[in-house]
Coordinates of C-alpha atoms and ligand atoms in Angstrom, one line a residue:
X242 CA 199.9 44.1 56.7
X243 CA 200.9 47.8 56.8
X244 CA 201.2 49.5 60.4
X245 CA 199.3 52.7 60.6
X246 CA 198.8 55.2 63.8
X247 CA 195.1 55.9 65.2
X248 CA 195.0 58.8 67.2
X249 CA 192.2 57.9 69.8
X250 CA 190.7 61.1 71.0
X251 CA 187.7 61.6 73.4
X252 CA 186.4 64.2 75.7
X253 CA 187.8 64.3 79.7
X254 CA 185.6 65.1 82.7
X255 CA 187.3 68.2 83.7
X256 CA 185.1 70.9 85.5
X257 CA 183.4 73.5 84.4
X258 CA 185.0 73.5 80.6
X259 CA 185.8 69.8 79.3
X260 CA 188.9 69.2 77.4
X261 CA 189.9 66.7 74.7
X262 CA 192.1 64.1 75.2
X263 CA 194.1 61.7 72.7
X264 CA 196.5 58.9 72.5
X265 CA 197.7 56.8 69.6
X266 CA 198.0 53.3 69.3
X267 CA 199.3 51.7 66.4
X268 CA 197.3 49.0 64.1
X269 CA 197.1 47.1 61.2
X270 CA 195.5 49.5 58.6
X271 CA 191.9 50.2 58.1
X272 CA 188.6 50.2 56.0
X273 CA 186.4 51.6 58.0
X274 CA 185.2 52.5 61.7
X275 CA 184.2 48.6 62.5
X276 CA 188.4 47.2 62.1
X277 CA 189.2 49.5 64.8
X278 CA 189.3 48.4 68.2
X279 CA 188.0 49.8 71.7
X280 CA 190.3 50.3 73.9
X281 CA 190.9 52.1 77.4
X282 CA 192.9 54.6 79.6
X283 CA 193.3 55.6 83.0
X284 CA 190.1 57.9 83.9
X285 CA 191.5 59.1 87.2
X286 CA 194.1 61.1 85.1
X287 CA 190.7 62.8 83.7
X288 CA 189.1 63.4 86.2
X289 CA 186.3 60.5 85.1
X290 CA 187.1 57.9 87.7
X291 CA 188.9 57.4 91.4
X292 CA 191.6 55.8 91.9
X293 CA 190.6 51.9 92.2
X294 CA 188.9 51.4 89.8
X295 CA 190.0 53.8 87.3
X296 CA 189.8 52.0 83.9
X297 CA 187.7 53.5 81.4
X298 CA 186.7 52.8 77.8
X299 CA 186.8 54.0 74.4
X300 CA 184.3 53.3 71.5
X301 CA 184.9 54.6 68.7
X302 CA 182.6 56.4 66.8
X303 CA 183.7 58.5 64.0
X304 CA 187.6 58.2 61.9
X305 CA 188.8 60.5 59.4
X306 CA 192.0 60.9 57.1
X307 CA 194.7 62.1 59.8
X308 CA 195.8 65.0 57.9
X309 CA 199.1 65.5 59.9
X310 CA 200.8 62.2 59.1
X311 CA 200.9 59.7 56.8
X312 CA 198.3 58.1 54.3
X313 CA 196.4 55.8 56.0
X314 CA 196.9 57.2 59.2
X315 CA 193.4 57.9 61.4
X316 CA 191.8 60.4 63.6
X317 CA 189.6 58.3 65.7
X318 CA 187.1 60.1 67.9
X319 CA 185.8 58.0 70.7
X320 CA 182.9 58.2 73.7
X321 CA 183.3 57.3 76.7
X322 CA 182.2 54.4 78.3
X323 CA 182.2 52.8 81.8
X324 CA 183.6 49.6 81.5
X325 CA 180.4 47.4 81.7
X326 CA 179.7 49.0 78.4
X327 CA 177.0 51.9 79.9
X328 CA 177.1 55.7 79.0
X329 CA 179.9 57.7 81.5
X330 CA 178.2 60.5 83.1
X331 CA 180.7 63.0 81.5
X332 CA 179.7 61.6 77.8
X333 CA 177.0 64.2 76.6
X334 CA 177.4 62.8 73.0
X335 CA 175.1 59.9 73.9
X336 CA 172.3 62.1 75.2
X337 CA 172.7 63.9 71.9
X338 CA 172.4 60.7 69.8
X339 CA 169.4 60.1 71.4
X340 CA 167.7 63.7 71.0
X341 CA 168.9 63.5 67.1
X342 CA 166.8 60.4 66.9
X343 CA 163.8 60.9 68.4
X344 CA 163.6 64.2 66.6
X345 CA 165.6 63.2 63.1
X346 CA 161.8 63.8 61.3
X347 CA 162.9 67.5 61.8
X348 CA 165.7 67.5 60.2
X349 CA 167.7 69.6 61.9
X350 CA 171.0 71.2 60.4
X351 CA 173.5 73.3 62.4
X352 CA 176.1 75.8 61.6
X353 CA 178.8 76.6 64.4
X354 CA 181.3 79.6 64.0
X355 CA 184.2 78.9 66.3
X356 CA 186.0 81.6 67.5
X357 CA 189.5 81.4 68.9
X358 CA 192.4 83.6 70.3
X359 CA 195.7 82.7 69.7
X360 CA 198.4 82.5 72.6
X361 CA 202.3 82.6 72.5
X362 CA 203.3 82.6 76.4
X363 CA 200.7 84.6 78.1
X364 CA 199.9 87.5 75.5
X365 CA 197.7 87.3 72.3
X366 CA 199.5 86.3 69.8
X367 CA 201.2 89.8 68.1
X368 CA 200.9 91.8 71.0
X369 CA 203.2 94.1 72.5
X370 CA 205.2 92.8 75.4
X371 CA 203.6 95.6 77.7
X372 CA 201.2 97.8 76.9
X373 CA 198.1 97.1 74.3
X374 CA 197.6 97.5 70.7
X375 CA 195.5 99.9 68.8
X376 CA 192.6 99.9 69.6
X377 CA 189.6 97.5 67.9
X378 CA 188.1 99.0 64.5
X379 CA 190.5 97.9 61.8
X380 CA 191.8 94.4 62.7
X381 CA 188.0 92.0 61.4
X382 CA 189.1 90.9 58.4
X383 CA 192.2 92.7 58.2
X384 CA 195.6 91.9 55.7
X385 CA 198.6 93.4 56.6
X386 CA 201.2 92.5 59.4
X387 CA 200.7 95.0 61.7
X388 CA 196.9 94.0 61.4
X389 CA 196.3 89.8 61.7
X390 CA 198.7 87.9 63.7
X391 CA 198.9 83.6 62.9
X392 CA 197.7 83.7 59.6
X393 CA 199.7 81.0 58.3
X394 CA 198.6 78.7 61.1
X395 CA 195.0 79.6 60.3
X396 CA 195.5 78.0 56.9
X397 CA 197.2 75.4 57.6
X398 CA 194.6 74.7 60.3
X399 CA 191.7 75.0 57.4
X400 CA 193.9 73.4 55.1
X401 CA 194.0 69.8 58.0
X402 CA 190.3 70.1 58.3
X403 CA 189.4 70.3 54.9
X404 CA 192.3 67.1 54.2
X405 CA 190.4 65.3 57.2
X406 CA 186.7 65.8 55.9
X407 CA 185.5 68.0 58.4
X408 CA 182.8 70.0 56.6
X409 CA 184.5 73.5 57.1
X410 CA 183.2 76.6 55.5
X411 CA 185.5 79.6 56.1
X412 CA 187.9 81.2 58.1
X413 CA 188.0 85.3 59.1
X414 CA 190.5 87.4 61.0
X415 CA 188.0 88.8 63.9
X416 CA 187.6 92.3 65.6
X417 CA 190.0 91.5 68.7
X418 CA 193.8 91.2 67.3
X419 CA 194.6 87.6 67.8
X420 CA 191.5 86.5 67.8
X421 CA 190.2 84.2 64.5
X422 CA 187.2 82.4 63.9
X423 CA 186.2 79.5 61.9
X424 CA 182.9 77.5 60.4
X425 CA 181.4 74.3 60.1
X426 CA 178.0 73.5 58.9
X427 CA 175.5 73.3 57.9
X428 CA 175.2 69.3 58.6
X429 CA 172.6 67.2 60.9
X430 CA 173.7 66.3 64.7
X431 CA 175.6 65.0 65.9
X432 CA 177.6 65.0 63.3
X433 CA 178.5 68.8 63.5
X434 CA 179.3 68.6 67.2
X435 CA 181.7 65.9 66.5
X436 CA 183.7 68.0 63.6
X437 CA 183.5 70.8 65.6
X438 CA 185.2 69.1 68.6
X439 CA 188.1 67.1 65.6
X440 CA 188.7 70.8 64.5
X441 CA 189.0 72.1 67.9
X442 CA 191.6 68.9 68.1
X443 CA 193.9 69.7 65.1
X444 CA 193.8 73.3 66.0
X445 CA 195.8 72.5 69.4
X446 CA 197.4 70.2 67.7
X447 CA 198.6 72.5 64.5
X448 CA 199.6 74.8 67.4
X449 CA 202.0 72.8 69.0
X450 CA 204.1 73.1 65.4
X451 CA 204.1 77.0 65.8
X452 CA 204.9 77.0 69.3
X453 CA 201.3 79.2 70.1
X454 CA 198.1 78.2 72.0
X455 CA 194.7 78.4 70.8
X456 CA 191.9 79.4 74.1
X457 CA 188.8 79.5 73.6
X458 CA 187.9 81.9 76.8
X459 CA 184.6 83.3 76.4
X460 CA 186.5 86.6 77.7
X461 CA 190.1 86.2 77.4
X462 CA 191.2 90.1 77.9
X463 CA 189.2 91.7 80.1
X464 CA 188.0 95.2 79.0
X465 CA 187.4 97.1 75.6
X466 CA 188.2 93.9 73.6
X467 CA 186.1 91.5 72.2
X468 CA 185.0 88.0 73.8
X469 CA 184.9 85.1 71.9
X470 CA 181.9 83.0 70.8
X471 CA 180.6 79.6 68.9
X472 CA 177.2 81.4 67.1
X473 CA 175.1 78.4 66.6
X474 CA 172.9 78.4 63.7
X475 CA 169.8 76.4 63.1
X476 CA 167.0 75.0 60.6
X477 CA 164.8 72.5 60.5
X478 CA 162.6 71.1 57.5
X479 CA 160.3 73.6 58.7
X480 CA 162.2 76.7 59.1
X481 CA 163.4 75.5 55.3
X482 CA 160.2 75.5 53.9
X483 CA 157.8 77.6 52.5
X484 CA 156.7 80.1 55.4
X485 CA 159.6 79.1 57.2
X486 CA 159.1 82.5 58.9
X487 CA 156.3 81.7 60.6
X488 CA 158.1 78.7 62.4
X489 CA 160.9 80.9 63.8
X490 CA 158.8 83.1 65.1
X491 CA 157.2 80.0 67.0
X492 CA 160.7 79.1 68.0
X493 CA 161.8 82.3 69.0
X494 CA 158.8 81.8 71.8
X495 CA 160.2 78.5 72.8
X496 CA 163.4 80.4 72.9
X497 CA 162.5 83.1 75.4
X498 CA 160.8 80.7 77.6
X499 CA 163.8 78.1 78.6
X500 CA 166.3 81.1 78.0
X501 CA 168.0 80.4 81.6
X502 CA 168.3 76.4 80.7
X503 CA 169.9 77.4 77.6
X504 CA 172.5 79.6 79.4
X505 CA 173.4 76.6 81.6
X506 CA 174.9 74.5 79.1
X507 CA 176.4 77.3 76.7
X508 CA 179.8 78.1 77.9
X509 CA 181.3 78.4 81.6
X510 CA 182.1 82.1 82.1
X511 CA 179.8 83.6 79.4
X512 CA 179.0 85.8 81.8
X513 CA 182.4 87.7 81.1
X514 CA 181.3 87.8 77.6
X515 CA 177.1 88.5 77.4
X516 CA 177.6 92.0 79.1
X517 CA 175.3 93.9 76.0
X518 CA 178.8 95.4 74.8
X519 CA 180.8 94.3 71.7
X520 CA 177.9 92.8 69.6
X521 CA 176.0 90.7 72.7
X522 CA 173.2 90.6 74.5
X523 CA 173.0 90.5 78.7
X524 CA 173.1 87.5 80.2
X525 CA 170.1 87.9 81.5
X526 CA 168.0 89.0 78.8
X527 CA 166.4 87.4 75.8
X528 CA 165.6 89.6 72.4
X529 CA 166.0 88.4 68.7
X530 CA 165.7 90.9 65.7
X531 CA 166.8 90.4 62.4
X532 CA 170.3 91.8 61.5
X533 CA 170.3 92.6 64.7
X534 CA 174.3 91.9 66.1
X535 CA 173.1 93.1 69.7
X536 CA 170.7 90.7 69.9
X537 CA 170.4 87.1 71.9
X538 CA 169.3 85.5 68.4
X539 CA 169.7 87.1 65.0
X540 CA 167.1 86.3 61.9
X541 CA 170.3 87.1 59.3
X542 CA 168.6 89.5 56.4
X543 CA 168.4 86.8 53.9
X544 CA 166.3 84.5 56.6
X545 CA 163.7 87.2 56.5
X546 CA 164.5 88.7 52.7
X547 CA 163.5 84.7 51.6
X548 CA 160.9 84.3 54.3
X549 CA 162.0 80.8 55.6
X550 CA 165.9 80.0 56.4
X551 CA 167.7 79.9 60.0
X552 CA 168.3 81.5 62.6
X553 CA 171.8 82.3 64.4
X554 CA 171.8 81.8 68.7
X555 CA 174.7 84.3 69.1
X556 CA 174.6 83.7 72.9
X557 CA 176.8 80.0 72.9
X558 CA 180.8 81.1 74.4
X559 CA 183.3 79.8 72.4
X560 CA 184.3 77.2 74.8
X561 CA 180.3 75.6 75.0
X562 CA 180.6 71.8 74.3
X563 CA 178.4 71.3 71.0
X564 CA 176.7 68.2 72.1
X565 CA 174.9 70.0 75.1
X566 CA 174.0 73.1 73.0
X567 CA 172.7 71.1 69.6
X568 CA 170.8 68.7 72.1
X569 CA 169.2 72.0 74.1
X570 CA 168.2 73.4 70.6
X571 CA 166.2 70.5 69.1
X572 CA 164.8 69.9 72.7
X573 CA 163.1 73.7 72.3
X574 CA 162.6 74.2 68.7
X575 CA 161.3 70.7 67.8
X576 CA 159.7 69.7 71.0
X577 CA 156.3 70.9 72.2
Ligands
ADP138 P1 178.1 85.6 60.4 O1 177.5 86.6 59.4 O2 177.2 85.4 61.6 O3 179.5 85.9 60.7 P2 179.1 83.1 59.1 O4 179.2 83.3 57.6 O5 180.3 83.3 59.9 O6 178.0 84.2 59.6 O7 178.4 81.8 59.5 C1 177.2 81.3 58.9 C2 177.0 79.9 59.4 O8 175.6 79.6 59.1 C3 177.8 78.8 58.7 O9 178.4 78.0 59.7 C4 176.8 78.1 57.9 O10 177.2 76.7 57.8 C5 175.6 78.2 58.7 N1 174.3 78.0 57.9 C6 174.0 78.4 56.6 N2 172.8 78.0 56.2 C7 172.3 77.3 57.3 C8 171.1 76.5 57.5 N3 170.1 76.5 56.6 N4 171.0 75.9 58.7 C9 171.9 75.9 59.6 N5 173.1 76.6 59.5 C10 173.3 77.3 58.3
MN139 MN1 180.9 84.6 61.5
MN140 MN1 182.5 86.1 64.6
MN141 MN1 177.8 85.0 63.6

């Protein structure tokens, strides 16, 4: 039987921002997600275990095409497990899993726009070696070299995802130089959580072949410059529906109420980035308005034009993990 390579990749217990992990092990090839095997590594390296009794395990629970190698070859994305088989305290998929369930009546769909900054040594990508560039006002959705800087590993990047499956739906220069953003959605959780944390996967990965680093720092240059975020947006049957309006409006109630639980789980150093400046809102604060770029959540113009849709939770930092902010949303919007 032909020998293929599974690249096992899971989430590590690092503190406050989780990182993603992979290895690859090499297997007979594959039909589907049941031929592949569990298997384990060493969760002291992860900070997921202590030294004696360190072994932790992988399930697998989603594969795609590996887009970087050959046919047949596998991304395998994996949770966590303890070795008797129960949830690891640092897998919040599983708590997602459940919330999906008990709420999957709802159905819910999410949109996530991942933004990014790109990295060679310890500049932005394209920036002077001292000094700064122009300043922002002519670099979102810019063309021209002295404008966007890692365009061809931004398309080769949406070129992986789209070969793997992921459910990507666009790609745009954004308003700090260096920094890009991407989009994935609108599908059910958690689902989108899981391409979202695959595309954040091959983006490293892709960058290792250009010799530049991808960050997702809520805030990574301090001052007149852009942060970067992961605007969630979010329907349900209801929103949907005829009246759909009405139901946001509800939500946006919810919203306000469990605004500081919200904050908890989206993104370790927002605070860098939710100052009211360059299209946020403050930390502290919770408006929506539609159209409205300065607000906590925005009602885009078509939401309201239609009178049912989604809305967009602008306050998520780039480097939120999806599973805690998806769960958080259908916990507030769907529940009572
Ligand atoms: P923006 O104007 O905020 O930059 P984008 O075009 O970058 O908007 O992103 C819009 C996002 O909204 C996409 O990820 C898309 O999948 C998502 N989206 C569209 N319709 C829905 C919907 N009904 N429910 C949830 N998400 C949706
Ligand atoms: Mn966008
Ligand atoms: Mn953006
Ligand atoms: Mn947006």
């Amino acid at each position: 039987m032909a020998k293929i390579t599974a690249e096992y990749i899971w989430i590590d217990g690092q503190k406050p921002t989780a990182k993603l992990r992979s290895k690859t092990k090499i297997i007979d090839s594959v039909k589907s997600l049941t031929d592949i095997p569990e298997w384990g590594y060493d969760g002291s390296s992860t900070e997921q275990a202590t030294g004696h009794f360190s072994d932790l395990l992988l399930r697998p629970v989603k594969m795609m095409p590996d887009p970087l190698h050959r046919d047949g070859d596998v991304l395998v994305l994996c949770e966590v497990l303890n070795p008797d088989g129960t949830v690891h305290p640092s897998n919040t998929r599983a708590f997602l899993r459940e919330v999906a369930e008990r709420y999957k009546e709802h159905d819910c769909w999410f949109g996530i726009e991942q933004e990014y900054t790109l990295f060679e040594g310890n500049r932005p990508l394209g920036w002077p070696a001292s000094g700064f560039p122009a300043p922002q006002g002519g670099y979102y959705c810019g063309v021209g070299a002295d404008e966007v800087f890692g365009r061809d590993l931004v398309e080769a990047h949406a070129d992986a995802c789209i070969r793997a499956g992921i459910h990507i739906v666009g790609t745009n220069a954004e308003v700090m130089p260096a920094q890009w953003e991407f989009q994935v959605g609108a599908v059910p959780a958690p689902d989108i959580a899981d391409e979202l944390w695959l595309a954040r996967w091959l983006l490293y990965r892709i960058g290792e072949e250009f010799g530049i680093s991808a960050t997702l720092y809520p805030k990574p240059v301090k001052g007149d410059w852009n942060g970067a975020g992961a605007h969630t947006n979010f329907s349900t049957k209801a929103t949907r529906a005829e009246g759909g309006i009405k139901v946001i409006e509800e939500a946006m109630k919810k919203l306000a109420k469990r605004h500081d639980e919200h904050i908890k789980v989206y993104g370790a150093h927002n605070e860098e980035r939710l100052t009211g400046l360059h299209e946020t809102a403050p930390i502290h604060e919770f408006r929506y308005g539609v159209s409205d770029r300065g607000a906590s959540v925005r009602i885009p113009m078509a939401t309201t034009n239609a009178g049912r849709g989604y809305f967009e939770d602008r306050r998520p930092a780039a480097n939120m993990d999806p599973y805690q902010v998806c769960a958080k949303l259908i916990e507030t919007v769907c529940g009572a």
